[in-house]
């Protein structure tokens, strides 16, 4: 079996592919994969997600008894978490930008993204939230080896029609990654579980 991706060609007798179906589909397999697996990958897109982070001198929201955790139904950010380090040497708020909010910011300039993020934090945590010492913005849909996140999503009907191809080995090719996990799909827990499952699978095959 030969696999080729990003100009790198590898010949192997057995392989574990531990990534989302959409990213795995960028790999060229020789011989080719069965249609059920190839078509599953065509129907399993990644979500759109980014993190907007603002750093402050101190976690000022705690003075008012706020946790820094919020959900919002308007604005660019729809969920926030307190990412302050344990020693509270500075205050850090992190906000997720998801799905259609992400697409609305797709072509936005860095200044516009910063303004949108701080506007959201301001509405949730008050005026002080609009004056960070610095900000950062990281989007996963621009990352070539992720293609989005936090997980590949199967729209209705895909698992019904193609679900068996998610985990079924294709000859010497075995599939892992959080999408293949029966529990905690989309989380680190699911990724680890998939690794344990595929290790047993390969062991049995050998
Ligand atoms: C913004 C964001 C926040 C998240 N927050 C949480 C959280 O709080 N808690 C939680 O549990 N989970 C969270 N997740 C989800 C978690 O990150 C994933 O579930 C987990 O990383 C999936 O692990 P994986 O090993 O299946 O895939 P990945 O972590 O995607 O690993 C796949 C690897 O394959 C590599 N790769 C891709 N193509 C090739 C190739 N052709 N050749 C070789 N290598 C290749 C990639 O570089 C990558 O390192 C979050 C994800 C995102 C994006």
mmCIF file with all atom_site columns, C-alpha atoms in Angstrom, residues 29-203:
data_model
loop_
_atom_site.group_PDB
_atom_site.id
_atom_site.type_symbol
_atom_site.label_atom_id
_atom_site.label_alt_id
_atom_site.label_comp_id
_atom_site.label_asym_id
_atom_site.label_entity_id
_atom_site.label_seq_id
_atom_site.pdbx_PDB_ins_code
_atom_site.Cartn_x
_atom_site.Cartn_y
_atom_site.Cartn_z
_atom_site.occupancy
_atom_site.B_iso_or_equiv
_atom_site.pdbx_formal_charge
_atom_site.auth_seq_id
_atom_site.auth_comp_id
_atom_site.auth_asym_id
_atom_site.auth_atom_id
_atom_site.pdbx_PDB_model_num
ATOM 1   C CA . UNK A 1 29  ? -4.165  5.813  -1.262 1.00 0.00 ? 29  UNK A CA 1
ATOM 2   C CA . UNK A 1 30  ? -2.886  3.230  -3.734 1.00 0.00 ? 30  UNK A CA 1
ATOM 3   C CA . UNK A 1 31  ? -4.790  0.976  -4.160 1.00 0.00 ? 31  UNK A CA 1
ATOM 4   C CA . UNK A 1 32  ? -7.781  3.296  -3.735 1.00 0.00 ? 32  UNK A CA 1
ATOM 5   C CA . UNK A 1 33  ? -10.249 3.080  -0.859 1.00 0.00 ? 33  UNK A CA 1
ATOM 6   C CA . UNK A 1 34  ? -13.665 1.413  -1.203 1.00 0.00 ? 34  UNK A CA 1
ATOM 7   C CA . UNK A 1 35  ? -16.453 3.762  -2.325 1.00 0.00 ? 35  UNK A CA 1
ATOM 8   C CA . UNK A 1 36  ? -18.249 3.559  1.047  1.00 0.00 ? 36  UNK A CA 1
ATOM 9   C CA . UNK A 1 37  ? -15.234 5.029  2.848  1.00 0.00 ? 37  UNK A CA 1
ATOM 10  C CA . UNK A 1 38  ? -14.401 7.587  0.142  1.00 0.00 ? 38  UNK A CA 1
ATOM 11  C CA . UNK A 1 39  ? -18.019 8.776  0.040  1.00 0.00 ? 39  UNK A CA 1
ATOM 12  C CA . UNK A 1 40  ? -18.292 8.917  3.826  1.00 0.00 ? 40  UNK A CA 1
ATOM 13  C CA . UNK A 1 41  ? -15.346 11.340 3.812  1.00 0.00 ? 41  UNK A CA 1
ATOM 14  C CA . UNK A 1 42  ? -17.071 13.480 1.179  1.00 0.00 ? 42  UNK A CA 1
ATOM 15  C CA . UNK A 1 43  ? -20.054 13.914 3.535  1.00 0.00 ? 43  UNK A CA 1
ATOM 16  C CA . UNK A 1 44  ? -18.286 14.644 6.843  1.00 0.00 ? 44  UNK A CA 1
ATOM 17  C CA . UNK A 1 45  ? -17.276 18.346 6.989  1.00 0.00 ? 45  UNK A CA 1
ATOM 18  C CA . UNK A 1 46  ? -15.374 20.069 9.771  1.00 0.00 ? 46  UNK A CA 1
ATOM 19  C CA . UNK A 1 47  ? -17.094 22.819 11.746 1.00 0.00 ? 47  UNK A CA 1
ATOM 20  C CA . UNK A 1 48  ? -15.875 26.426 11.773 1.00 0.00 ? 48  UNK A CA 1
ATOM 21  C CA . UNK A 1 49  ? -14.290 27.605 14.995 1.00 0.00 ? 49  UNK A CA 1
ATOM 22  C CA . UNK A 1 50  ? -11.850 30.195 16.341 1.00 0.00 ? 50  UNK A CA 1
ATOM 23  C CA . UNK A 1 51  ? -10.663 31.410 19.741 1.00 0.00 ? 51  UNK A CA 1
ATOM 24  C CA . UNK A 1 52  ? -10.498 35.119 20.569 1.00 0.00 ? 52  UNK A CA 1
ATOM 25  C CA . UNK A 1 53  ? -8.299  35.786 23.613 1.00 0.00 ? 53  UNK A CA 1
ATOM 26  C CA . UNK A 1 54  ? -7.933  39.034 25.575 1.00 0.00 ? 54  UNK A CA 1
ATOM 27  C CA . UNK A 1 55  ? -5.224  39.532 28.207 1.00 0.00 ? 55  UNK A CA 1
ATOM 28  C CA . UNK A 1 56  ? -5.705  42.014 31.100 1.00 0.00 ? 56  UNK A CA 1
ATOM 29  C CA . UNK A 1 57  ? -3.529  43.157 34.006 1.00 0.00 ? 57  UNK A CA 1
ATOM 30  C CA . UNK A 1 58  ? -5.710  41.117 36.326 1.00 0.00 ? 58  UNK A CA 1
ATOM 31  C CA . UNK A 1 59  ? -8.935  39.037 36.265 1.00 0.00 ? 59  UNK A CA 1
ATOM 32  C CA . UNK A 1 60  ? -11.095 42.073 37.123 1.00 0.00 ? 60  UNK A CA 1
ATOM 33  C CA . UNK A 1 61  ? -14.401 40.222 36.571 1.00 0.00 ? 61  UNK A CA 1
ATOM 34  C CA . UNK A 1 62  ? -13.736 38.122 39.669 1.00 0.00 ? 62  UNK A CA 1
ATOM 35  C CA . UNK A 1 63  ? -14.101 41.281 41.816 1.00 0.00 ? 63  UNK A CA 1
ATOM 36  C CA . UNK A 1 64  ? -17.798 41.214 40.946 1.00 0.00 ? 64  UNK A CA 1
ATOM 37  C CA . UNK A 1 65  ? -18.131 37.504 41.634 1.00 0.00 ? 65  UNK A CA 1
ATOM 38  C CA . UNK A 1 66  ? -18.220 36.621 37.929 1.00 0.00 ? 66  UNK A CA 1
ATOM 39  C CA . UNK A 1 67  ? -16.737 33.325 36.748 1.00 0.00 ? 67  UNK A CA 1
ATOM 40  C CA . UNK A 1 68  ? -15.711 34.586 33.317 1.00 0.00 ? 68  UNK A CA 1
ATOM 41  C CA . UNK A 1 69  ? -17.896 31.858 31.817 1.00 0.00 ? 69  UNK A CA 1
ATOM 42  C CA . UNK A 1 70  ? -20.840 32.982 29.697 1.00 0.00 ? 70  UNK A CA 1
ATOM 43  C CA . UNK A 1 71  ? -23.009 32.073 26.730 1.00 0.00 ? 71  UNK A CA 1
ATOM 44  C CA . UNK A 1 72  ? -24.416 34.705 24.377 1.00 0.00 ? 72  UNK A CA 1
ATOM 45  C CA . UNK A 1 73  ? -27.072 34.669 21.658 1.00 0.00 ? 73  UNK A CA 1
ATOM 46  C CA . UNK A 1 74  ? -25.756 37.755 19.885 1.00 0.00 ? 74  UNK A CA 1
ATOM 47  C CA . UNK A 1 75  ? -22.366 39.182 18.973 1.00 0.00 ? 75  UNK A CA 1
ATOM 48  C CA . UNK A 1 76  ? -19.326 37.479 17.477 1.00 0.00 ? 76  UNK A CA 1
ATOM 49  C CA . UNK A 1 77  ? -18.578 35.355 20.551 1.00 0.00 ? 77  UNK A CA 1
ATOM 50  C CA . UNK A 1 78  ? -21.111 32.811 21.757 1.00 0.00 ? 78  UNK A CA 1
ATOM 51  C CA . UNK A 1 79  ? -19.272 31.192 24.685 1.00 0.00 ? 79  UNK A CA 1
ATOM 52  C CA . UNK A 1 80  ? -16.513 32.398 26.995 1.00 0.00 ? 80  UNK A CA 1
ATOM 53  C CA . UNK A 1 81  ? -14.187 30.847 29.560 1.00 0.00 ? 81  UNK A CA 1
ATOM 54  C CA . UNK A 1 82  ? -11.793 32.250 32.158 1.00 0.00 ? 82  UNK A CA 1
ATOM 55  C CA . UNK A 1 83  ? -8.306  31.257 30.917 1.00 0.00 ? 83  UNK A CA 1
ATOM 56  C CA . UNK A 1 84  ? -6.441  33.102 33.688 1.00 0.00 ? 84  UNK A CA 1
ATOM 57  C CA . UNK A 1 85  ? -3.296  31.230 34.800 1.00 0.00 ? 85  UNK A CA 1
ATOM 58  C CA . UNK A 1 86  ? -3.446  29.598 38.262 1.00 0.00 ? 86  UNK A CA 1
ATOM 59  C CA . UNK A 1 87  ? -1.284  32.325 39.865 1.00 0.00 ? 87  UNK A CA 1
ATOM 60  C CA . UNK A 1 88  ? -3.636  35.034 38.493 1.00 0.00 ? 88  UNK A CA 1
ATOM 61  C CA . UNK A 1 89  ? -0.558  37.026 37.434 1.00 0.00 ? 89  UNK A CA 1
ATOM 62  C CA . UNK A 1 90  ? -2.753  38.381 34.638 1.00 0.00 ? 90  UNK A CA 1
ATOM 63  C CA . UNK A 1 91  ? -6.372  37.986 33.594 1.00 0.00 ? 91  UNK A CA 1
ATOM 64  C CA . UNK A 1 92  ? -7.275  36.084 30.429 1.00 0.00 ? 92  UNK A CA 1
ATOM 65  C CA . UNK A 1 93  ? -10.701 35.787 28.832 1.00 0.00 ? 93  UNK A CA 1
ATOM 66  C CA . UNK A 1 94  ? -11.208 33.353 25.946 1.00 0.00 ? 94  UNK A CA 1
ATOM 67  C CA . UNK A 1 95  ? -14.231 33.434 23.639 1.00 0.00 ? 95  UNK A CA 1
ATOM 68  C CA . UNK A 1 96  ? -15.266 30.952 20.970 1.00 0.00 ? 96  UNK A CA 1
ATOM 69  C CA . UNK A 1 97  ? -16.319 32.250 17.552 1.00 0.00 ? 97  UNK A CA 1
ATOM 70  C CA . UNK A 1 98  ? -18.402 29.553 15.879 1.00 0.00 ? 98  UNK A CA 1
ATOM 71  C CA . UNK A 1 99  ? -20.125 28.660 12.615 1.00 0.00 ? 99  UNK A CA 1
ATOM 72  C CA . UNK A 1 100 ? -21.977 31.575 10.947 1.00 0.00 ? 100 UNK A CA 1
ATOM 73  C CA . UNK A 1 101 ? -20.257 34.093 13.263 1.00 0.00 ? 101 UNK A CA 1
ATOM 74  C CA . UNK A 1 102 ? -16.964 32.709 11.979 1.00 0.00 ? 102 UNK A CA 1
ATOM 75  C CA . UNK A 1 103 ? -18.051 33.107 8.375  1.00 0.00 ? 103 UNK A CA 1
ATOM 76  C CA . UNK A 1 104 ? -19.174 36.688 9.017  1.00 0.00 ? 104 UNK A CA 1
ATOM 77  C CA . UNK A 1 105 ? -15.621 37.459 10.162 1.00 0.00 ? 105 UNK A CA 1
ATOM 78  C CA . UNK A 1 106 ? -14.038 35.495 7.338  1.00 0.00 ? 106 UNK A CA 1
ATOM 79  C CA . UNK A 1 107 ? -12.780 38.495 5.401  1.00 0.00 ? 107 UNK A CA 1
ATOM 80  C CA . UNK A 1 108 ? -12.617 40.900 8.358  1.00 0.00 ? 108 UNK A CA 1
ATOM 81  C CA . UNK A 1 109 ? -9.388  42.813 9.019  1.00 0.00 ? 109 UNK A CA 1
ATOM 82  C CA . UNK A 1 110 ? -7.471  42.100 12.264 1.00 0.00 ? 110 UNK A CA 1
ATOM 83  C CA . UNK A 1 111 ? -8.763  45.433 13.638 1.00 0.00 ? 111 UNK A CA 1
ATOM 84  C CA . UNK A 1 112 ? -12.372 44.510 12.836 1.00 0.00 ? 112 UNK A CA 1
ATOM 85  C CA . UNK A 1 113 ? -11.962 41.077 14.461 1.00 0.00 ? 113 UNK A CA 1
ATOM 86  C CA . UNK A 1 114 ? -10.468 42.714 17.562 1.00 0.00 ? 114 UNK A CA 1
ATOM 87  C CA . UNK A 1 115 ? -13.324 45.219 17.724 1.00 0.00 ? 115 UNK A CA 1
ATOM 88  C CA . UNK A 1 116 ? -15.957 42.482 17.352 1.00 0.00 ? 116 UNK A CA 1
ATOM 89  C CA . UNK A 1 117 ? -14.337 40.329 20.047 1.00 0.00 ? 117 UNK A CA 1
ATOM 90  C CA . UNK A 1 118 ? -13.977 43.189 22.518 1.00 0.00 ? 118 UNK A CA 1
ATOM 91  C CA . UNK A 1 119 ? -17.537 44.320 21.840 1.00 0.00 ? 119 UNK A CA 1
ATOM 92  C CA . UNK A 1 120 ? -18.732 40.839 22.883 1.00 0.00 ? 120 UNK A CA 1
ATOM 93  C CA . UNK A 1 121 ? -16.557 40.800 26.016 1.00 0.00 ? 121 UNK A CA 1
ATOM 94  C CA . UNK A 1 122 ? -17.734 44.335 26.866 1.00 0.00 ? 122 UNK A CA 1
ATOM 95  C CA . UNK A 1 123 ? -21.396 43.328 26.709 1.00 0.00 ? 123 UNK A CA 1
ATOM 96  C CA . UNK A 1 124 ? -20.751 40.311 28.926 1.00 0.00 ? 124 UNK A CA 1
ATOM 97  C CA . UNK A 1 125 ? -18.201 41.671 31.432 1.00 0.00 ? 125 UNK A CA 1
ATOM 98  C CA . UNK A 1 126 ? -18.488 45.474 31.300 1.00 0.00 ? 126 UNK A CA 1
ATOM 99  C CA . UNK A 1 127 ? -16.399 48.407 30.063 1.00 0.00 ? 127 UNK A CA 1
ATOM 100 C CA . UNK A 1 128 ? -13.102 47.170 31.553 1.00 0.00 ? 128 UNK A CA 1
ATOM 101 C CA . UNK A 1 129 ? -13.245 44.205 29.192 1.00 0.00 ? 129 UNK A CA 1
ATOM 102 C CA . UNK A 1 130 ? -12.803 46.581 26.259 1.00 0.00 ? 130 UNK A CA 1
ATOM 103 C CA . UNK A 1 131 ? -9.293  47.622 27.345 1.00 0.00 ? 131 UNK A CA 1
ATOM 104 C CA . UNK A 1 132 ? -7.022  44.558 27.294 1.00 0.00 ? 132 UNK A CA 1
ATOM 105 C CA . UNK A 1 133 ? -3.241  44.810 27.193 1.00 0.00 ? 133 UNK A CA 1
ATOM 106 C CA . UNK A 1 134 ? -3.288  42.539 24.184 1.00 0.00 ? 134 UNK A CA 1
ATOM 107 C CA . UNK A 1 135 ? -5.470  40.196 22.156 1.00 0.00 ? 135 UNK A CA 1
ATOM 108 C CA . UNK A 1 136 ? -4.996  37.115 19.995 1.00 0.00 ? 136 UNK A CA 1
ATOM 109 C CA . UNK A 1 137 ? -7.175  35.366 17.435 1.00 0.00 ? 137 UNK A CA 1
ATOM 110 C CA . UNK A 1 138 ? -6.699  31.788 16.257 1.00 0.00 ? 138 UNK A CA 1
ATOM 111 C CA . UNK A 1 139 ? -8.965  30.143 13.701 1.00 0.00 ? 139 UNK A CA 1
ATOM 112 C CA . UNK A 1 140 ? -8.819  26.450 12.887 1.00 0.00 ? 140 UNK A CA 1
ATOM 113 C CA . UNK A 1 141 ? -10.563 26.557 9.522  1.00 0.00 ? 141 UNK A CA 1
ATOM 114 C CA . UNK A 1 142 ? -7.423  28.222 8.129  1.00 0.00 ? 142 UNK A CA 1
ATOM 115 C CA . UNK A 1 143 ? -5.185  25.438 9.462  1.00 0.00 ? 143 UNK A CA 1
ATOM 116 C CA . UNK A 1 144 ? -4.356  23.084 6.609  1.00 0.00 ? 144 UNK A CA 1
ATOM 117 C CA . UNK A 1 145 ? -3.946  20.019 8.882  1.00 0.00 ? 145 UNK A CA 1
ATOM 118 C CA . UNK A 1 146 ? -7.203  20.676 10.786 1.00 0.00 ? 146 UNK A CA 1
ATOM 119 C CA . UNK A 1 147 ? -9.535  22.215 8.220  1.00 0.00 ? 147 UNK A CA 1
ATOM 120 C CA . UNK A 1 148 ? -11.810 23.482 10.995 1.00 0.00 ? 148 UNK A CA 1
ATOM 121 C CA . UNK A 1 149 ? -13.053 22.149 14.282 1.00 0.00 ? 149 UNK A CA 1
ATOM 122 C CA . UNK A 1 150 ? -13.720 21.187 16.971 1.00 0.00 ? 150 UNK A CA 1
ATOM 123 C CA . UNK A 1 151 ? -14.856 18.006 15.216 1.00 0.00 ? 151 UNK A CA 1
ATOM 124 C CA . UNK A 1 152 ? -16.095 16.581 11.930 1.00 0.00 ? 152 UNK A CA 1
ATOM 125 C CA . UNK A 1 153 ? -19.893 16.627 11.816 1.00 0.00 ? 153 UNK A CA 1
ATOM 126 C CA . UNK A 1 154 ? -22.081 14.041 10.074 1.00 0.00 ? 154 UNK A CA 1
ATOM 127 C CA . UNK A 1 155 ? -25.266 15.701 8.757  1.00 0.00 ? 155 UNK A CA 1
ATOM 128 C CA . UNK A 1 156 ? -28.550 13.746 8.985  1.00 0.00 ? 156 UNK A CA 1
ATOM 129 C CA . UNK A 1 157 ? -28.523 10.479 7.057  1.00 0.00 ? 157 UNK A CA 1
ATOM 130 C CA . UNK A 1 158 ? -24.750 10.173 6.703  1.00 0.00 ? 158 UNK A CA 1
ATOM 131 C CA . UNK A 1 159 ? -24.163 7.807  9.615  1.00 0.00 ? 159 UNK A CA 1
ATOM 132 C CA . UNK A 1 160 ? -27.284 5.843  8.635  1.00 0.00 ? 160 UNK A CA 1
ATOM 133 C CA . UNK A 1 161 ? -25.985 5.275  5.111  1.00 0.00 ? 161 UNK A CA 1
ATOM 134 C CA . UNK A 1 162 ? -22.190 5.334  5.533  1.00 0.00 ? 162 UNK A CA 1
ATOM 135 C CA . UNK A 1 163 ? -21.608 4.922  9.284  1.00 0.00 ? 163 UNK A CA 1
ATOM 136 C CA . UNK A 1 164 ? -20.154 1.420  9.063  1.00 0.00 ? 164 UNK A CA 1
ATOM 137 C CA . UNK A 1 165 ? -17.281 2.790  6.971  1.00 0.00 ? 165 UNK A CA 1
ATOM 138 C CA . UNK A 1 166 ? -16.229 5.126  9.797  1.00 0.00 ? 166 UNK A CA 1
ATOM 139 C CA . UNK A 1 167 ? -14.342 2.424  11.711 1.00 0.00 ? 167 UNK A CA 1
ATOM 140 C CA . UNK A 1 168 ? -14.180 -0.559 9.334  1.00 0.00 ? 168 UNK A CA 1
ATOM 141 C CA . UNK A 1 169 ? -10.559 -1.169 8.252  1.00 0.00 ? 169 UNK A CA 1
ATOM 142 C CA . UNK A 1 170 ? -9.902  -0.898 4.517  1.00 0.00 ? 170 UNK A CA 1
ATOM 143 C CA . UNK A 1 171 ? -7.497  -3.782 4.047  1.00 0.00 ? 171 UNK A CA 1
ATOM 144 C CA . UNK A 1 172 ? -4.317  -2.729 5.873  1.00 0.00 ? 172 UNK A CA 1
ATOM 145 C CA . UNK A 1 173 ? -5.635  0.783  6.654  1.00 0.00 ? 173 UNK A CA 1
ATOM 146 C CA . UNK A 1 174 ? -7.129  1.257  10.152 1.00 0.00 ? 174 UNK A CA 1
ATOM 147 C CA . UNK A 1 175 ? -9.085  4.321  11.247 1.00 0.00 ? 175 UNK A CA 1
ATOM 148 C CA . UNK A 1 176 ? -8.759  6.212  14.527 1.00 0.00 ? 176 UNK A CA 1
ATOM 149 C CA . UNK A 1 177 ? -9.393  9.804  15.612 1.00 0.00 ? 177 UNK A CA 1
ATOM 150 C CA . UNK A 1 178 ? -12.093 11.245 17.836 1.00 0.00 ? 178 UNK A CA 1
ATOM 151 C CA . UNK A 1 179 ? -14.794 10.955 15.142 1.00 0.00 ? 179 UNK A CA 1
ATOM 152 C CA . UNK A 1 180 ? -14.490 7.158  15.320 1.00 0.00 ? 180 UNK A CA 1
ATOM 153 C CA . UNK A 1 181 ? -15.086 6.958  19.066 1.00 0.00 ? 181 UNK A CA 1
ATOM 154 C CA . UNK A 1 182 ? -18.299 5.525  20.460 1.00 0.00 ? 182 UNK A CA 1
ATOM 155 C CA . UNK A 1 183 ? -18.071 7.880  23.451 1.00 0.00 ? 183 UNK A CA 1
ATOM 156 C CA . UNK A 1 184 ? -16.978 11.510 23.718 1.00 0.00 ? 184 UNK A CA 1
ATOM 157 C CA . UNK A 1 185 ? -16.787 11.995 19.970 1.00 0.00 ? 185 UNK A CA 1
ATOM 158 C CA . UNK A 1 186 ? -15.298 15.430 19.310 1.00 0.00 ? 186 UNK A CA 1
ATOM 159 C CA . UNK A 1 187 ? -13.254 15.521 22.520 1.00 0.00 ? 187 UNK A CA 1
ATOM 160 C CA . UNK A 1 188 ? -9.766  14.514 23.624 1.00 0.00 ? 188 UNK A CA 1
ATOM 161 C CA . UNK A 1 189 ? -11.356 11.667 25.572 1.00 0.00 ? 189 UNK A CA 1
ATOM 162 C CA . UNK A 1 190 ? -12.802 10.277 22.347 1.00 0.00 ? 190 UNK A CA 1
ATOM 163 C CA . UNK A 1 191 ? -9.445  10.611 20.592 1.00 0.00 ? 191 UNK A CA 1
ATOM 164 C CA . UNK A 1 192 ? -7.700  8.578  23.330 1.00 0.00 ? 192 UNK A CA 1
ATOM 165 C CA . UNK A 1 193 ? -10.458 5.953  23.301 1.00 0.00 ? 193 UNK A CA 1
ATOM 166 C CA . UNK A 1 194 ? -10.094 5.627  19.522 1.00 0.00 ? 194 UNK A CA 1
ATOM 167 C CA . UNK A 1 195 ? -6.363  5.053  19.949 1.00 0.00 ? 195 UNK A CA 1
ATOM 168 C CA . UNK A 1 196 ? -6.980  2.281  22.457 1.00 0.00 ? 196 UNK A CA 1
ATOM 169 C CA . UNK A 1 197 ? -9.559  0.659  20.173 1.00 0.00 ? 197 UNK A CA 1
ATOM 170 C CA . UNK A 1 198 ? -7.355  0.795  17.076 1.00 0.00 ? 198 UNK A CA 1
ATOM 171 C CA . UNK A 1 199 ? -4.334  -0.590 18.965 1.00 0.00 ? 199 UNK A CA 1
ATOM 172 C CA . UNK A 1 200 ? -6.378  -3.689 19.853 1.00 0.00 ? 200 UNK A CA 1
ATOM 173 C CA . UNK A 1 201 ? -7.653  -3.885 16.273 1.00 0.00 ? 201 UNK A CA 1
ATOM 174 C CA . UNK A 1 202 ? -4.135  -3.830 14.794 1.00 0.00 ? 202 UNK A CA 1
ATOM 175 C CA . UNK A 1 203 ? -2.888  -6.281 17.421 1.00 0.00 ? 203 UNK A CA 1
#
